[in-house]
Structure formats: C-alpha cells, structure tokens
Coordinates of C-alpha atoms in Angstrom, one line a residue:
X1 CA 48.8 133.1 157.0
X2 CA 52.4 132.6 156.1
X3 CA 52.5 135.9 154.0
X4 CA 51.8 137.4 157.1
X5 CA 54.7 135.9 159.0
X6 CA 57.0 137.0 156.1
X7 CA 55.8 140.7 156.1
X8 CA 56.1 140.4 159.9
X9 CA 59.2 139.3 160.0
X10 CA 60.6 141.2 156.8
X11 CA 59.3 144.8 159.3
X12 CA 61.3 143.8 162.1
X13 CA 64.7 143.2 160.2
X14 CA 63.9 146.0 158.3
X15 CA 63.0 148.1 161.9
X16 CA 66.4 146.7 163.5
X17 CA 68.3 147.9 160.3
X18 CA 67.1 151.1 160.9
X19 CA 67.7 151.1 164.8
X20 CA 71.3 150.2 164.1
X21 CA 71.9 152.7 161.8
X22 CA 70.8 155.6 164.1
X23 CA 71.6 154.3 167.5
X24 CA 75.1 153.2 168.4
X25 CA 73.9 151.6 171.7
X26 CA 71.2 149.8 170.1
X27 CA 73.6 148.5 167.5
X28 CA 76.1 147.5 170.1
X29 CA 73.6 145.8 172.2
X30 CA 72.0 143.8 169.0
X31 CA 75.6 142.5 168.2
X32 CA 76.2 141.7 171.7
X33 CA 73.2 140.2 171.8
X34 CA 73.3 138.1 168.9
X35 CA 76.9 137.2 169.8
X36 CA 75.6 135.4 173.0
X37 CA 72.9 134.0 171.7
X38 CA 75.3 132.5 169.4
X39 CA 77.7 131.1 171.3
X40 CA 75.0 129.4 173.4
X41 CA 73.6 127.8 170.2
X42 CA 76.4 126.6 168.4
X43 CA 78.0 125.4 172.4
X44 CA 74.5 123.2 172.5
X45 CA 74.8 122.0 169.1
X46 CA 78.5 120.8 169.5
X47 CA 77.7 119.3 172.8
X48 CA 76.4 116.0 171.1
X49 CA 79.3 115.7 168.5
X50 CA 82.1 115.9 171.1
X51 CA 80.2 113.0 173.3
X52 CA 80.1 111.0 170.4
X53 CA 83.5 111.6 169.1
X54 CA 85.7 111.4 171.8
X55 CA 83.1 110.2 174.8
X56 CA 83.6 113.1 177.4
X57 CA 86.1 115.6 178.4
X58 CA 89.2 115.6 176.7
X59 CA 91.5 118.5 175.2
X60 CA 91.0 116.2 171.8
X61 CA 87.3 118.2 171.5
X62 CA 89.0 121.7 170.9
X63 CA 89.4 120.6 167.4
X64 CA 85.7 120.3 167.0
X65 CA 84.8 123.2 169.3
X66 CA 87.8 125.5 167.2
X67 CA 85.7 124.4 163.6
X68 CA 82.7 125.6 165.2
X69 CA 84.2 128.8 166.7
X70 CA 86.5 129.9 163.2
X71 CA 83.4 130.6 161.3
X72 CA 81.9 133.0 164.1
X73 CA 84.0 135.7 162.4
X74 CA 82.0 135.6 159.2
X75 CA 79.2 136.9 161.2
X76 CA 80.9 140.0 162.4
X77 CA 83.1 141.0 159.7
X78 CA 86.0 139.9 161.4
X79 CA 89.5 139.5 159.6
X80 CA 92.8 137.8 161.2
X81 CA 96.0 138.6 159.8
X82 CA 98.6 135.8 161.5
X83 CA 102.3 135.9 161.6
X84 CA 105.0 133.3 163.3
X85 CA 102.1 130.1 163.6
X86 CA 105.9 128.3 163.3
X87 CA 106.8 129.4 167.0
X88 CA 103.9 126.9 168.2
X89 CA 105.9 124.1 166.8
X90 CA 108.2 123.2 170.3
X91 CA 108.9 119.6 171.4
X92 CA 106.9 118.6 174.3
X93 CA 104.9 121.1 176.5
X94 CA 105.0 125.0 176.9
X95 CA 103.1 127.7 178.4
X96 CA 101.0 130.3 176.1
X97 CA 100.8 134.2 177.1
X98 CA 98.4 136.4 175.3
X99 CA 96.7 139.8 176.4
X100 CA 92.7 139.6 176.8
X101 CA 91.1 142.3 175.8
X102 CA 87.2 141.4 175.8
X103 CA 84.5 138.7 175.3
X104 CA 85.6 138.4 171.6
X105 CA 88.8 136.9 172.8
X106 CA 87.5 133.5 172.0
X107 CA 87.7 134.3 168.1
X108 CA 90.8 134.9 168.5
X109 CA 92.2 131.9 170.4
X110 CA 90.3 129.6 168.3
X111 CA 91.7 131.1 165.0
X112 CA 95.4 130.0 165.7
X113 CA 95.0 127.2 168.5
X114 CA 97.6 124.6 168.7
X115 CA 96.7 121.1 168.9
X116 CA 96.7 119.5 172.3
X117 CA 96.6 122.7 173.9
X118 CA 94.5 123.6 177.3
X119 CA 93.2 126.7 178.4
X120 CA 93.2 128.2 181.9
X121 CA 89.7 130.1 183.2
X122 CA 88.2 131.6 185.5
X123 CA 85.5 129.0 187.4
X124 CA 82.6 131.0 187.0
X125 CA 83.0 129.8 183.5
X126 CA 81.4 126.5 184.3
X127 CA 77.8 128.2 185.2
X128 CA 77.6 129.9 181.5
X129 CA 75.1 127.5 180.4
X130 CA 76.2 125.2 177.2
X131 CA 79.2 127.7 176.7
X132 CA 80.3 126.3 180.4
X133 CA 79.4 122.4 179.4
X134 CA 81.4 123.0 176.1
X135 CA 84.6 124.7 177.3
X136 CA 84.8 122.1 180.3
X137 CA 84.3 119.0 177.6
X138 CA 87.2 120.7 175.9
X139 CA 89.4 120.1 178.9
X140 CA 89.5 124.2 180.3
X141 CA 91.2 124.2 183.8
X142 CA 89.1 126.3 185.8
X143 CA 90.8 128.3 189.0
X144 CA 89.2 130.2 191.8
X145 CA 90.8 133.7 191.3
X146 CA 89.2 134.4 194.5
X147 CA 91.4 132.0 196.0
X148 CA 95.1 132.5 196.2
X149 CA 95.6 128.9 198.0
X150 CA 93.5 126.9 195.5
X151 CA 94.8 128.8 192.4
X152 CA 98.1 127.7 193.5
X153 CA 97.0 124.0 194.2
X154 CA 95.3 123.9 190.6
X155 CA 98.3 125.3 188.8
X156 CA 100.8 122.7 190.8
X157 CA 98.6 120.0 189.5
X158 CA 98.9 121.5 186.0
X159 CA 102.8 121.3 186.1
X160 CA 102.7 117.5 186.9
X161 CA 100.1 117.0 184.1
X162 CA 101.5 118.9 180.8
X163 CA 104.3 116.1 181.4
X164 CA 102.1 113.0 181.9
X165 CA 99.9 114.4 178.9
X166 CA 102.4 116.4 176.8
X167 CA 99.9 118.9 176.3
X168 CA 100.5 123.0 175.9
X169 CA 99.0 125.5 178.2
X170 CA 97.4 129.2 177.3
X171 CA 97.0 131.6 180.4
X172 CA 96.0 135.0 180.3
X173 CA 98.6 136.4 182.4
X174 CA 96.7 140.2 183.1
X175 CA 94.5 137.9 184.8
X176 CA 90.9 139.5 183.5
X177 CA 89.8 141.5 180.3
X178 CA 91.4 145.0 179.4
X179 CA 90.1 146.6 176.3
X180 CA 92.4 149.9 177.3
X181 CA 94.9 149.3 174.1
X182 CA 97.4 148.8 176.8
X183 CA 98.6 146.1 179.2
X184 CA 97.6 145.3 182.5
X185 CA 100.5 144.2 184.7
X186 CA 101.3 140.6 184.3
X187 CA 100.5 138.0 187.7
X188 CA 103.3 135.4 188.5
X189 CA 101.5 132.4 188.2
X190 CA 102.0 131.3 184.4
X191 CA 105.4 132.1 184.7
X192 CA 106.3 130.2 188.1
X193 CA 104.5 127.6 185.9
X194 CA 106.9 127.4 183.0
X195 CA 109.7 127.5 185.6
X196 CA 108.5 124.8 187.8
X197 CA 107.9 122.8 184.6
X198 CA 111.3 123.7 182.9
X199 CA 109.3 124.7 179.8
X200 CA 109.3 127.2 177.2
X201 CA 107.2 130.5 177.3
X202 CA 105.3 131.6 173.8
X203 CA 104.1 134.9 174.0
X204 CA 101.0 136.0 171.8
X205 CA 99.7 139.3 170.8
X206 CA 96.6 140.2 169.4
X207 CA 96.4 144.0 168.3
X208 CA 94.1 145.9 170.0
X209 CA 90.4 145.9 169.7
X210 CA 89.2 149.6 170.2
X211 CA 89.4 150.5 166.7
X212 CA 86.0 148.2 166.1
X213 CA 85.4 147.7 169.8
X214 CA 84.7 149.3 172.6
X215 CA 82.1 148.7 175.3
X216 CA 82.4 152.8 176.7
X217 CA 81.7 154.2 173.3
X218 CA 79.4 151.4 172.4
X219 CA 81.6 150.4 169.5
X220 CA 81.0 147.1 167.6
X221 CA 81.9 147.2 163.8
X222 CA 83.8 145.1 161.5
X223 CA 87.6 145.3 161.8
X224 CA 91.2 143.7 161.1
X225 CA 92.9 141.6 163.8
X226 CA 96.8 141.3 163.7
X227 CA 97.9 138.2 165.5
X228 CA 101.6 137.5 166.3
X229 CA 103.4 134.6 167.8
X230 CA 106.5 135.2 169.5
X231 CA 109.7 133.0 169.4
X232 CA 109.8 131.1 172.6
X233 CA 111.5 132.0 175.5
X234 CA 113.5 129.2 177.3
X235 CA 113.5 128.7 181.0
X236 CA 115.9 125.7 181.2
X237 CA 118.3 126.0 184.3
X238 CA 116.1 129.1 185.6
X239 CA 114.8 129.2 189.1
X240 CA 112.0 130.6 191.2
X241 CA 114.5 133.3 192.0
X242 CA 114.4 134.3 188.2
X243 CA 110.7 134.2 187.6
X244 CA 110.1 138.2 188.4
X245 CA 112.7 138.8 185.5
X246 CA 110.9 136.3 183.4
X247 CA 107.3 138.0 183.9
X248 CA 108.9 141.9 183.4
X249 CA 110.5 140.5 180.1
X250 CA 107.6 138.8 178.5
X251 CA 105.6 142.0 179.7
X252 CA 107.9 144.5 177.9
X253 CA 107.9 141.9 174.7
X254 CA 104.4 141.5 174.3
X255 CA 103.9 145.7 175.0
X256 CA 106.1 146.4 172.4
X257 CA 104.8 144.0 170.3
X258 CA 101.2 145.3 170.9
X259 CA 102.0 148.9 170.4
X260 CA 103.8 148.1 167.0
X261 CA 100.7 146.0 165.7
X262 CA 97.7 148.5 166.9
X263 CA 99.9 151.4 165.2
X264 CA 99.9 153.0 168.6
X265 CA 102.9 155.0 170.0
X266 CA 105.2 153.3 172.5

C-alpha cells in the first residue's frame, strides 16, 4: 500500500515537472500557487509563536516574521544583493519609501526590514486568512485606499505614534503594484507624514523584477534582485508648502536608481 502511494506521488511529481517544462502558463500557475500556499502555511505556523513570545499585536513580532519569510527565497531561487543598510541607522523615527512591484515584494521587504519598523498596507489584507492575521500581529497599519478622509485620519494617528513609540514607518508611495520596470507617480501621503512629524525620508529601491517575473508573459523563474537603501532626506524646517518638491525629489532619485540597478536606459 505504501509503495503504491510512493509510486503515485513520484508519478505526480514527474508530471508536474514535465508540465512546467512544456508550458510557461502551467509553470507560472504552479509557482504562484506554491507561493500562496507557502505564505498561508508559514503564517499559520508563525501565529502561535508570535502569541507565545510577545503576547499579541506588536511590531516586535516582525523579527519572528522576518526570520521565517527570509527562507522563502531559497524555494524560488532568488538572490538579493543589498547596498546601503547603514542608511537605516538614523536616530529616532523615519519614513521609508520604496517601489512596489508584485506579491513577491514581501520577500524583498523582509530581507532588509530594520527593527521597530511598521508597514502601511491596504485594509483588504486583513481578510487574507492566516496572512492577514500574521501581519495584523506584526503591527501593520491598515488604511482604506478608497476613502481619502479615512486614510488621512489614520496617517495623522501614525504621525503621533511615531514619536511616542519611536518607530520607523514603511510606505509604498506608488499606492499599488507596478511591474512595468518604471515607477508610477507618487502619492503625497507619506511625504505629508514626514513633514508633519519632521522626520527624514529614507528611499529604498529594488531593481526591476521583469527579467524573471512578469504575469503578462507567464514568466516566473529564478533571478537576482539588487536593493539599494539611499541616504536619508531631511525634512526639518520643511512645511506643507514643500511637500510637492519633496515628493518630486524623491521620485526622481528613486527612478534614476531603479534604472541604474535594472540596467535600463533612463
């Protein structure tokens, strides 16, 4: 009986291997399916650990989550080349802004996430099963992107808690995923927050995923991701009148860095 199950298992694995080799669409679907399943299972196993170690919702849980997620890259043959980690070592709170490309960004985030750093995410993530639960326990701040007034209220509360809890806040200023190899125009919320709290902005840039990940082309293979943490941009003395210039400055610096890291013409 056991031999029969082993033979069936071997046959299924062989079939999957053949299908992945023959069809890019099947390869893509299987890899995405495995990634989603891995996220759900890892979250389910990590939730009780976070509860036992830290007792509930706290940014300290991100250390545990980070340790788990950093193993994901080995399943997908991804390598990270990181430069500029010393730029995270600023005194006190800061706003970290980075480009947002795909569902794989979580691996890139956890590869370099500094201690005492919370992320801002869309409210819909709360309902993503065990994944929603684990990021809730990690202290992720949820905003309703469909309600501008609600988002502003949340960000105002974030500004207050930054100083109180001495945390950094990670924001994706594009507001949505963008796997084109370029940047979408930045929303100004993160930069209003930085100016309001008078804290520095730390830009983080990940090279384009398009050489190994492209849903439109059913492409999902192994690859290398270059990451660069840029020097902090100070906001002390700036006012709301300076937010547009600050946003534009950060956008152009990050866009130039993205093209350089990706080996693309500017």
